[in-house]
Tab-separated table of N, CA and C in Angstrom:
chain	number	residue	atom	x	y	z
J	6	UNK	N	10.105	-36.601	-46.898
J	6	UNK	CA	9.608	-36.926	-45.572
J	6	UNK	C	10.133	-38.321	-45.200
J	7	UNK	N	10.660	-38.425	-44.009
J	7	UNK	CA	11.175	-39.721	-43.572
J	7	UNK	C	10.024	-40.642	-43.168
J	8	UNK	N	10.313	-41.922	-43.121
J	8	UNK	CA	9.316	-42.896	-42.700
J	8	UNK	C	8.856	-42.601	-41.277
J	9	UNK	N	9.801	-42.210	-40.412
J	9	UNK	CA	9.461	-41.912	-39.022
J	9	UNK	C	8.435	-40.776	-38.956
J	10	UNK	N	8.654	-39.706	-39.705
J	10	UNK	CA	7.715	-38.577	-39.678
J	10	UNK	C	6.355	-38.954	-40.268
J	11	UNK	N	6.361	-39.769	-41.301
J	11	UNK	CA	5.095	-40.230	-41.887
J	11	UNK	C	4.311	-41.060	-40.869
J	12	UNK	N	5.001	-41.976	-40.197
J	12	UNK	CA	4.341	-42.785	-39.178
J	12	UNK	C	3.836	-41.926	-38.019
J	13	UNK	N	4.632	-40.942	-37.637
J	13	UNK	CA	4.222	-40.044	-36.554
J	13	UNK	C	2.968	-39.266	-36.948
J	14	UNK	N	2.918	-38.791	-38.186
J	14	UNK	CA	1.729	-38.097	-38.689
J	14	UNK	C	0.510	-39.017	-38.651
J	15	UNK	N	0.656	-40.236	-39.156
J	15	UNK	CA	-0.456	-41.192	-39.169
J	15	UNK	C	-0.886	-41.553	-37.749
J	16	UNK	N	0.065	-41.667	-36.845
J	16	UNK	CA	-0.215	-41.984	-35.445
J	16	UNK	C	-1.069	-40.884	-34.806
J	17	UNK	N	-0.658	-39.651	-34.979
J	17	UNK	CA	-1.396	-38.522	-34.393
J	17	UNK	C	-2.761	-38.367	-35.064
J	18	UNK	N	-2.814	-38.503	-36.386
J	18	UNK	CA	-4.083	-38.405	-37.101
J	18	UNK	C	-5.062	-39.483	-36.629
J	19	UNK	N	-4.585	-40.703	-36.508
J	19	UNK	CA	-5.457	-41.795	-36.056
J	19	UNK	C	-5.937	-41.552	-34.624
J	20	UNK	N	-5.067	-41.027	-33.766
J	20	UNK	CA	-5.475	-40.722	-32.392
J	20	UNK	C	-6.557	-39.645	-32.390
J	21	UNK	N	-6.398	-38.630	-33.223
J	21	UNK	CA	-7.409	-37.570	-33.306
J	21	UNK	C	-8.744	-38.133	-33.777
J	22	UNK	N	-8.717	-38.975	-34.788
J	22	UNK	CA	-9.946	-39.561	-35.328
J	22	UNK	C	-10.613	-40.452	-34.276
J	23	UNK	N	-9.829	-41.306	-33.620
J	23	UNK	CA	-10.385	-42.237	-32.636
J	23	UNK	C	-10.988	-41.489	-31.449
J	24	UNK	N	-10.217	-40.605	-30.852
J	24	UNK	CA	-10.688	-39.880	-29.671
J	24	UNK	C	-11.825	-38.930	-30.045
J	25	UNK	N	-11.691	-38.272	-31.181
J	25	UNK	CA	-12.747	-37.353	-31.616
J	25	UNK	C	-14.065	-38.069	-31.865
J	26	UNK	N	-13.995	-39.226	-32.477
J	26	UNK	CA	-15.213	-40.006	-32.720
J	26	UNK	C	-15.842	-40.415	-31.391
J	27	UNK	N	-15.030	-40.949	-30.490
J	27	UNK	CA	-15.547	-41.346	-29.172
J	27	UNK	C	-16.151	-40.173	-28.419
J	28	UNK	N	-15.583	-38.996	-28.583
J	28	UNK	CA	-16.064	-37.816	-27.857
J	28	UNK	C	-17.486	-37.423	-28.259
J	29	UNK	N	-17.932	-37.853	-29.426
J	29	UNK	CA	-19.281	-37.493	-29.879
J	29	UNK	C	-20.369	-38.364	-29.255
J	30	UNK	N	-20.012	-39.540	-28.758
J	30	UNK	CA	-21.018	-40.498	-28.313
J	30	UNK	C	-21.896	-39.956	-27.188
J	31	UNK	N	-21.290	-39.314	-26.213
J	31	UNK	CA	-22.063	-38.802	-25.083
J	31	UNK	C	-23.121	-37.811	-25.508
J	32	UNK	N	-22.752	-36.878	-26.378
J	32	UNK	CA	-23.704	-35.876	-26.861
J	32	UNK	C	-24.807	-36.539	-27.689
J	33	UNK	N	-24.428	-37.409	-28.597
J	33	UNK	CA	-25.422	-38.081	-29.435
J	33	UNK	C	-26.420	-38.871	-28.594
J	34	UNK	N	-25.914	-39.627	-27.629
J	34	UNK	CA	-26.797	-40.452	-26.811
J	34	UNK	C	-27.644	-39.615	-25.854
J	35	UNK	N	-27.064	-38.547	-25.306
J	35	UNK	CA	-27.850	-37.674	-24.414
J	35	UNK	C	-29.016	-37.057	-25.179
J	36	UNK	N	-28.776	-36.594	-26.395
J	36	UNK	CA	-29.856	-36.028	-27.214
J	36	UNK	C	-30.896	-37.098	-27.558
J	37	UNK	N	-30.434	-38.294	-27.866
J	37	UNK	CA	-31.363	-39.374	-28.227
J	37	UNK	C	-32.227	-39.772	-27.038
J	38	UNK	N	-31.692	-39.715	-25.836
J	38	UNK	CA	-32.501	-40.071	-24.668
J	38	UNK	C	-33.598	-39.039	-24.410
J	39	UNK	N	-33.410	-37.830	-24.916
J	39	UNK	CA	-34.478	-36.824	-24.795
J	39	UNK	C	-35.549	-37.022	-25.865
J	40	UNK	N	-35.228	-37.788	-26.906
J	40	UNK	CA	-36.171	-38.092	-27.988
J	40	UNK	C	-36.153	-39.614	-28.221
J	41	UNK	N	-36.801	-40.365	-27.347
J	41	UNK	CA	-36.712	-41.833	-27.393
J	41	UNK	C	-37.088	-42.465	-28.732
J	42	UNK	N	-37.858	-41.770	-29.532
J	42	UNK	CA	-38.219	-42.342	-30.838
J	42	UNK	C	-36.971	-42.546	-31.710
J	43	UNK	N	-35.916	-41.785	-31.447
J	43	UNK	CA	-34.684	-41.870	-32.241
J	43	UNK	C	-33.592	-42.688	-31.552
J	44	UNK	N	-33.861	-43.143	-30.345
J	44	UNK	CA	-32.827	-43.774	-29.526
J	44	UNK	C	-32.210	-45.001	-30.191
J	45	UNK	N	-33.008	-45.900	-30.692
J	45	UNK	CA	-32.469	-47.125	-31.305
J	45	UNK	C	-31.594	-46.776	-32.508
J	46	UNK	N	-32.046	-45.837	-33.325
J	46	UNK	CA	-31.266	-45.436	-34.501
J	46	UNK	C	-29.930	-44.806	-34.086
J	47	UNK	N	-29.950	-43.922	-33.110
J	47	UNK	CA	-28.723	-43.261	-32.661
J	47	UNK	C	-27.768	-44.281	-32.049
J	48	UNK	N	-28.300	-45.216	-31.264
J	48	UNK	CA	-27.439	-46.244	-30.674
J	48	UNK	C	-26.779	-47.089	-31.766
J	49	UNK	N	-27.516	-47.430	-32.799
J	49	UNK	CA	-26.929	-48.189	-33.913
J	49	UNK	C	-25.897	-47.348	-34.662
J	50	UNK	N	-26.157	-46.051	-34.780
J	50	UNK	CA	-25.188	-45.158	-35.437
J	50	UNK	C	-23.897	-45.076	-34.624
J	51	UNK	N	-24.020	-44.965	-33.314
J	51	UNK	CA	-22.838	-44.935	-32.449
J	51	UNK	C	-22.073	-46.255	-32.578
J	52	UNK	N	-22.799	-47.343	-32.604
J	52	UNK	CA	-22.159	-48.657	-32.766
J	52	UNK	C	-21.421	-48.741	-34.112
J	53	UNK	N	-22.047	-48.219	-35.165
J	53	UNK	CA	-21.411	-48.222	-36.484
J	53	UNK	C	-20.174	-47.325	-36.503
J	54	UNK	N	-20.241	-46.165	-35.867
J	54	UNK	CA	-19.074	-45.279	-35.769
J	54	UNK	C	-17.935	-45.973	-35.033
J	55	UNK	N	-18.275	-46.669	-33.983
J	55	UNK	CA	-17.271	-47.366	-33.190
J	55	UNK	C	-16.597	-48.458	-34.016
J	56	UNK	N	-17.420	-49.279	-34.686
J	56	UNK	CA	-16.887	-50.395	-35.480
J	56	UNK	C	-16.116	-49.923	-36.699
J	57	UNK	N	-16.625	-48.901	-37.402
J	57	UNK	CA	-16.001	-48.547	-38.680
J	57	UNK	C	-14.989	-47.426	-38.615
J	58	UNK	N	-15.022	-46.610	-37.557
J	58	UNK	CA	-14.089	-45.483	-37.503
J	58	UNK	C	-13.210	-45.538	-36.253
J	59	UNK	N	-13.811	-45.508	-35.066
J	59	UNK	CA	-13.016	-45.381	-33.837
J	59	UNK	C	-12.112	-46.592	-33.608
J	60	UNK	N	-12.664	-47.791	-33.618
J	60	UNK	CA	-11.843	-48.970	-33.328
J	60	UNK	C	-10.743	-49.203	-34.366
J	61	UNK	N	-11.024	-49.068	-35.669
J	61	UNK	CA	-9.913	-49.172	-36.626
J	61	UNK	C	-8.857	-48.082	-36.412
J	62	UNK	N	-9.293	-46.881	-36.045
J	62	UNK	CA	-8.317	-45.811	-35.793
J	62	UNK	C	-7.451	-46.148	-34.581
J	63	UNK	N	-8.058	-46.711	-33.525
J	63	UNK	CA	-7.255	-47.137	-32.373
J	63	UNK	C	-6.260	-48.228	-32.775
J	64	UNK	N	-6.647	-49.123	-33.670
J	64	UNK	CA	-5.724	-50.153	-34.149
J	64	UNK	C	-4.549	-49.507	-34.889
J	65	UNK	N	-4.837	-48.484	-35.692
J	65	UNK	CA	-3.768	-47.758	-36.397
J	65	UNK	C	-2.855	-47.066	-35.384
J	66	UNK	N	-3.439	-46.505	-34.322
J	66	UNK	CA	-2.631	-45.876	-33.265
J	66	UNK	C	-1.657	-46.899	-32.683
J	67	UNK	N	-2.156	-48.082	-32.370
J	67	UNK	CA	-1.300	-49.112	-31.776
J	67	UNK	C	-0.199	-49.542	-32.741
J	68	UNK	N	-0.571	-49.852	-33.970
J	68	UNK	CA	0.409	-50.342	-34.947
J	68	UNK	C	1.454	-49.271	-35.255
J	69	UNK	N	1.015	-48.047	-35.531
J	69	UNK	CA	1.990	-46.993	-35.848
J	69	UNK	C	2.846	-46.666	-34.634
J	70	UNK	N	2.258	-46.718	-33.451
J	70	UNK	CA	3.041	-46.466	-32.237
J	70	UNK	C	4.142	-47.500	-32.056
J	71	UNK	N	3.792	-48.765	-32.251
J	71	UNK	CA	4.807	-49.816	-32.125
J	71	UNK	C	5.876	-49.699	-33.220
J	72	UNK	N	5.460	-49.326	-34.424
J	72	UNK	CA	6.444	-49.119	-35.500
J	72	UNK	C	7.362	-47.941	-35.184
J	73	UNK	N	6.809	-46.887	-34.597
J	73	UNK	CA	7.631	-45.737	-34.214
J	73	UNK	C	8.680	-46.138	-33.182
J	74	UNK	N	8.280	-46.984	-32.237
J	74	UNK	CA	9.238	-47.461	-31.234
J	74	UNK	C	10.307	-48.322	-31.908
J	75	UNK	N	9.877	-49.157	-32.837
J	75	UNK	CA	10.805	-50.070	-33.499
J	75	UNK	C	11.868	-49.320	-34.306
J	76	UNK	N	11.455	-48.265	-35.050
J	76	UNK	CA	12.428	-47.578	-35.910
J	76	UNK	C	12.966	-46.271	-35.311
J	77	UNK	N	12.387	-45.836	-34.196
J	77	UNK	CA	12.737	-44.523	-33.672
J	77	UNK	C	13.703	-44.543	-32.513
J	78	UNK	N	13.927	-43.362	-31.963
J	78	UNK	CA	14.940	-43.199	-30.916
J	78	UNK	C	14.465	-43.504	-29.488
J	79	UNK	N	13.149	-43.688	-29.301
J	79	UNK	CA	12.630	-43.872	-27.939
J	79	UNK	C	12.439	-45.365	-27.660
J	80	UNK	N	13.085	-45.876	-26.615
J	80	UNK	CA	12.915	-47.297	-26.305
J	80	UNK	C	11.555	-47.569	-25.666
J	81	UNK	N	11.038	-48.741	-25.915
J	81	UNK	CA	9.754	-49.137	-25.332
J	81	UNK	C	9.815	-49.091	-23.807
J	82	UNK	N	10.988	-49.299	-23.243
J	82	UNK	CA	11.150	-49.304	-21.785
J	82	UNK	C	11.129	-47.904	-21.177
J	83	UNK	N	11.049	-46.853	-21.991
J	83	UNK	CA	10.934	-45.502	-21.430
J	83	UNK	C	9.675	-45.476	-20.568
J	84	UNK	N	9.798	-45.103	-19.290
J	84	UNK	CA	8.654	-45.230	-18.380
J	84	UNK	C	7.374	-44.547	-18.856
J	85	UNK	N	7.468	-43.358	-19.432
J	85	UNK	CA	6.259	-42.671	-19.903
J	85	UNK	C	5.616	-43.442	-21.053
J	86	UNK	N	6.431	-44.030	-21.917
J	86	UNK	CA	5.909	-44.765	-23.069
J	86	UNK	C	5.321	-46.112	-22.641
J	87	UNK	N	6.021	-46.810	-21.797
J	87	UNK	CA	5.518	-48.084	-21.305
J	87	UNK	C	4.223	-47.885	-20.513
J	88	UNK	N	4.167	-46.829	-19.706
J	88	UNK	CA	2.935	-46.512	-18.962
J	88	UNK	C	1.784	-46.250	-19.920
J	89	UNK	N	2.048	-45.457	-20.968
J	89	UNK	CA	1.004	-45.147	-21.949
J	89	UNK	C	0.524	-46.416	-22.653
J	90	UNK	N	1.438	-47.305	-22.997
J	90	UNK	CA	1.055	-48.550	-23.664
J	90	UNK	C	0.206	-49.427	-22.747
J	91	UNK	N	0.598	-49.547	-21.495
J	91	UNK	CA	-0.187	-50.347	-20.551
J	91	UNK	C	-1.575	-49.745	-20.338
J	92	UNK	N	-1.662	-48.417	-20.243
J	92	UNK	CA	-2.965	-47.760	-20.111
J	92	UNK	C	-3.808	-47.967	-21.366
J	93	UNK	N	-3.175	-47.941	-22.535
J	93	UNK	CA	-3.874	-48.190	-23.799
J	93	UNK	C	-4.484	-49.598	-23.780
J	94	UNK	N	-3.693	-50.580	-23.354
J	94	UNK	CA	-4.200	-51.953	-23.292
J	94	UNK	C	-5.336	-52.079	-22.287
J	95	UNK	N	-5.232	-51.392	-21.148
J	95	UNK	CA	-6.309	-51.402	-20.156
J	95	UNK	C	-7.576	-50.767	-20.735
J	96	UNK	N	-7.427	-49.645	-21.439
J	96	UNK	CA	-8.584	-48.993	-22.065
J	96	UNK	C	-9.211	-49.908	-23.119
J	97	UNK	N	-8.382	-50.636	-23.855
J	97	UNK	CA	-8.899	-51.567	-24.866
J	97	UNK	C	-9.680	-52.698	-24.201
J	98	UNK	N	-9.164	-53.214	-23.093
J	98	UNK	CA	-9.872	-54.270	-22.364
J	98	UNK	C	-11.213	-53.740	-21.856
J	99	UNK	N	-11.212	-52.519	-21.310
J	99	UNK	CA	-12.473	-51.924	-20.852
J	99	UNK	C	-13.456	-51.766	-22.003
J	100	UNK	N	-12.965	-51.272	-23.129
J	100	UNK	CA	-13.840	-51.032	-24.269
J	100	UNK	C	-14.379	-52.307	-24.880
J	101	UNK	N	-13.471	-53.204	-25.224
J	101	UNK	CA	-13.879	-54.418	-25.932
J	101	UNK	C	-14.416	-55.495	-24.996
J	102	UNK	N	-13.852	-55.583	-23.799
J	102	UNK	CA	-14.225	-56.659	-22.902
J	102	UNK	C	-15.351	-56.340	-21.935
J	103	UNK	N	-15.585	-55.043	-21.679
J	103	UNK	CA	-16.613	-54.663	-20.716
J	103	UNK	C	-17.716	-53.839	-21.386
J	104	UNK	N	-17.348	-52.750	-22.042
J	104	UNK	CA	-18.370	-51.862	-22.621
J	104	UNK	C	-19.140	-52.518	-23.761
J	105	UNK	N	-18.459	-53.240	-24.621
J	105	UNK	CA	-19.154	-53.870	-25.750
J	105	UNK	C	-20.225	-54.854	-25.283
J	106	UNK	N	-19.905	-55.776	-24.364
J	106	UNK	CA	-20.972	-56.668	-23.885
J	106	UNK	C	-22.095	-55.920	-23.160
J	107	UNK	N	-21.752	-54.889	-22.391
J	107	UNK	CA	-22.790	-54.128	-21.688
J	107	UNK	C	-23.721	-53.412	-22.660
J	108	UNK	N	-23.157	-52.826	-23.707
J	108	UNK	CA	-24.014	-52.114	-24.661
J	108	UNK	C	-24.868	-53.085	-25.470
J	109	UNK	N	-24.348	-54.268	-25.732
J	109	UNK	CA	-25.178	-55.286	-26.408
J	109	UNK	C	-26.358	-55.677	-25.525
J	110	UNK	N	-26.065	-55.879	-24.237
J	110	UNK	CA	-27.138	-56.218	-23.300
J	110	UNK	C	-28.148	-55.083	-23.210
J	111	UNK	N	-27.650	-53.860	-23.171
J	111	UNK	CA	-28.541	-52.699	-23.098
J	111	UNK	C	-29.421	-52.621	-24.351
J	112	UNK	N	-28.874	-52.939	-25.503
J	112	UNK	CA	-29.657	-52.943	-26.744
J	112	UNK	C	-30.787	-53.966	-26.686
J	113	UNK	N	-30.485	-55.146	-26.154
J	113	UNK	CA	-31.528	-56.172	-26.026
J	113	UNK	C	-32.640	-55.704	-25.086
J	114	UNK	N	-32.256	-55.057	-23.974
J	114	UNK	CA	-33.260	-54.548	-23.032
J	114	UNK	C	-34.075	-53.441	-23.707
J	115	UNK	N	-33.424	-52.579	-24.460
J	115	UNK	CA	-34.135	-51.505	-25.168
J	115	UNK	C	-35.159	-52.090	-26.128
J	116	UNK	N	-34.770	-53.102	-26.885
J	116	UNK	CA	-35.680	-53.718	-27.848
J	116	UNK	C	-36.835	-54.434	-27.156
J	117	UNK	N	-36.534	-55.095	-26.048
J	117	UNK	CA	-37.562	-55.896	-25.379
J	117	UNK	C	-38.445	-55.123	-24.412
J	118	UNK	N	-37.877	-54.142	-23.707
J	118	UNK	CA	-38.623	-53.470	-22.642
J	118	UNK	C	-38.732	-51.961	-22.808
J	119	UNK	N	-37.889	-51.390	-23.670
J	119	UNK	CA	-37.947	-49.947	-23.889
J	119	UNK	C	-37.009	-49.170	-22.972
J	120	UNK	N	-36.825	-47.885	-23.262
J	120	UNK	CA	-35.862	-47.071	-22.513
J	120	UNK	C	-36.300	-46.727	-21.093
J	121	UNK	N	-37.573	-46.969	-20.754
J	121	UNK	CA	-38.052	-46.662	-19.401
J	121	UNK	C	-37.783	-47.801	-18.425
J	122	UNK	N	-37.318	-48.942	-18.909
J	122	UNK	CA	-37.083	-50.105	-18.062
J	122	UNK	C	-35.981	-49.823	-17.047
J	123	UNK	N	-36.178	-50.317	-15.842
J	123	UNK	CA	-35.192	-50.120	-14.777
J	123	UNK	C	-33.841	-50.724	-15.157
J	124	UNK	N	-33.857	-51.877	-15.811
J	124	UNK	CA	-32.606	-52.529	-16.223
J	124	UNK	C	-31.865	-51.677	-17.254
J	125	UNK	N	-32.604	-51.040	-18.156
J	125	UNK	CA	-31.986	-50.167	-19.145
J	125	UNK	C	-31.288	-49.003	-18.441
J	126	UNK	N	-31.965	-48.387	-17.485
J	126	UNK	CA	-31.388	-47.252	-16.745
J	126	UNK	C	-30.163	-47.702	-15.949
J	127	UNK	N	-30.230	-48.878	-15.338
J	127	UNK	CA	-29.093	-49.392	-14.578
J	127	UNK	C	-27.889	-49.607	-15.490
J	128	UNK	N	-28.127	-50.217	-16.639
J	128	UNK	CA	-27.043	-50.433	-17.596
J	128	UNK	C	-26.493	-49.111	-18.125
J	129	UNK	N	-27.369	-48.149	-18.343
J	129	UNK	CA	-26.929	-46.838	-18.827
J	129	UNK	C	-25.981	-46.183	-17.813
J	130	UNK	N	-26.334	-46.242	-16.526
J	130	UNK	CA	-25.462	-45.673	-15.490
J	130	UNK	C	-24.110	-46.382	-15.450
J	131	UNK	N	-24.160	-47.701	-15.519
J	131	UNK	CA	-22.912	-48.477	-15.480
J	131	UNK	C	-22.037	-48.174	-16.694
J	132	UNK	N	-22.647	-48.107	-17.864
J	132	UNK	CA	-21.904	-47.790	-19.087
J	132	UNK	C	-21.314	-46.387	-18.992
J	133	UNK	N	-22.076	-45.440	-18.472
J	133	UNK	CA	-21.563	-44.074	-18.337
J	133	UNK	C	-20.354	-44.027	-17.404
J	134	UNK	N	-20.396	-44.764	-16.306
J	134	UNK	CA	-19.263	-44.779	-15.378
J	134	UNK	C	-18.023	-45.395	-16.022
J	135	UNK	N	-18.202	-46.508	-16.684
J	135	UNK	CA	-17.060	-47.188	-17.303
J	135	UNK	C	-16.533	-46.365	-18.479
J	136	UNK	N	-17.435	-45.739	-19.231
J	136	UNK	CA	-17.007	-44.867	-20.334
J	136	UNK	C	-16.195	-43.693	-19.799
J	137	UNK	N	-16.628	-43.157	-18.662
J	137	UNK	CA	-15.878	-42.063	-18.044
J	137	UNK	C	-14.480	-42.501	-17.639
J	138	UNK	N	-14.368	-43.696	-17.093
J	138	UNK	CA	-13.056	-44.232	-16.727
J	138	UNK	C	-12.187	-44.424	-17.969
J	139	UNK	N	-12.762	-44.980	-19.021
J	139	UNK	CA	-12.013	-45.179	-20.264
J	139	UNK	C	-11.558	-43.841	-20.841
J	140	UNK	N	-12.422	-42.834	-20.786
J	140	UNK	CA	-12.053	-41.502	-21.282
J	140	UNK	C	-10.920	-40.911	-20.448
J	141	UNK	N	-10.968	-41.108	-19.136
J	141	UNK	CA	-9.892	-40.613	-18.278
J	141	UNK	C	-8.567	-41.304	-18.614
J	142	UNK	N	-8.620	-42.600	-18.890
J	142	UNK	CA	-7.409	-43.319	-19.289
J	142	UNK	C	-6.845	-42.748	-20.587
J	143	UNK	N	-7.719	-42.484	-21.552
J	143	UNK	CA	-7.276	-41.934	-22.832
J	143	UNK	C	-6.654	-40.548	-22.627
J	144	UNK	N	-7.268	-39.727	-21.788
J	144	UNK	CA	-6.692	-38.404	-21.513
J	144	UNK	C	-5.326	-38.526	-20.837
J	145	UNK	N	-5.183	-39.472	-19.934
J	145	UNK	CA	-3.887	-39.696	-19.291
J	145	UNK	C	-2.845	-40.155	-20.310
J	146	UNK	N	-3.247	-41.025	-21.216
J	146	UNK	CA	-2.343	-41.466	-22.282
J	146	UNK	C	-1.901	-40.272	-23.120
J	147	UNK	N	-2.854	-39.445	-23.516
J	147	UNK	CA	-2.504	-38.259	-24.315
J	147	UNK	C	-1.545	-37.357	-23.560
J	148	UNK	N	-1.788	-37.171	-22.262
J	148	UNK	CA	-0.914	-36.335	-21.442
J	148	UNK	C	0.502	-36.922	-21.409
J	149	UNK	N	0.595	-38.234	-21.191
J	149	UNK	CA	1.908	-38.881	-21.169
J	149	UNK	C	2.630	-38.730	-22.503
J	150	UNK	N	1.897	-38.906	-23.600
J	150	UNK	CA	2.516	-38.848	-24.920
J	150	UNK	C	3.000	-37.443	-25.269
J	151	UNK	N	2.268	-36.438	-24.827
J	151	UNK	CA	2.646	-35.059	-25.145
J	151	UNK	C	3.692	-34.529	-24.162
J	152	UNK	N	3.475	-34.751	-22.884
J	152	UNK	CA	4.324	-34.148	-21.855
J	152	UNK	C	5.617	-34.928	-21.596
J	153	UNK	N	5.578	-36.239	-21.809
J	153	UNK	CA	6.747	-37.078	-21.498
J	153	UNK	C	7.326	-36.624	-20.161
J	154	UNK	N	6.551	-36.775	-19.104
J	154	UNK	CA	6.905	-36.167	-17.816
J	154	UNK	C	8.315	-36.522	-17.349
J	155	UNK	N	9.018	-35.529	-16.813
J	155	UNK	CA	10.404	-35.737	-16.392
J	155	UNK	C	10.573	-36.892	-15.410
J	156	UNK	N	9.591	-37.077	-14.531
J	156	UNK	CA	9.680	-38.205	-13.605
J	156	UNK	C	9.789	-39.520	-14.344
J	157	UNK	N	9.113	-39.592	-15.496
J	157	UNK	CA	9.064	-40.832	-16.271
J	157	UNK	C	9.947	-40.785	-17.505
J	158	UNK	N	10.655	-39.706	-17.714
J	158	UNK	CA	11.378	-39.518	-18.974
J	158	UNK	C	12.721	-40.261	-19.017
J	159	UNK	N	13.221	-40.743	-17.919
J	159	UNK	CA	14.553	-41.357	-17.906
J	159	UNK	C	14.580	-42.724	-18.482
């Protein structure tokens, strides 16, 4: 197996792990909101999944992707690839720079006022909207990486 194929395998595997882990959060949190006694535990579990599995997997996606560009046949300037990289960076900024502080604030409100607090509900709506945007960015990245659209393929 060549180094390029090994890196490509690790890149795809890490993307599957990262996206798959993130995909579970909505279901876990929706179920926890129906059983508030478990909400704090589920939120901490989601946070632990994010820190120990999803975010490291996204880092592997970035590193292996850049290594693939460095040793492979596709230049970084390929429009579909450059677009995907810029969207990846935007999704990372949304995740680390916006969602992380919002969820920390939401955790403090949950601990201090409980899940019925108006501020908790407001933060939940905002987090859901931003999470939806981040998920859409990730889906667009996946589409670009798989389809390499002809408009952007030159």
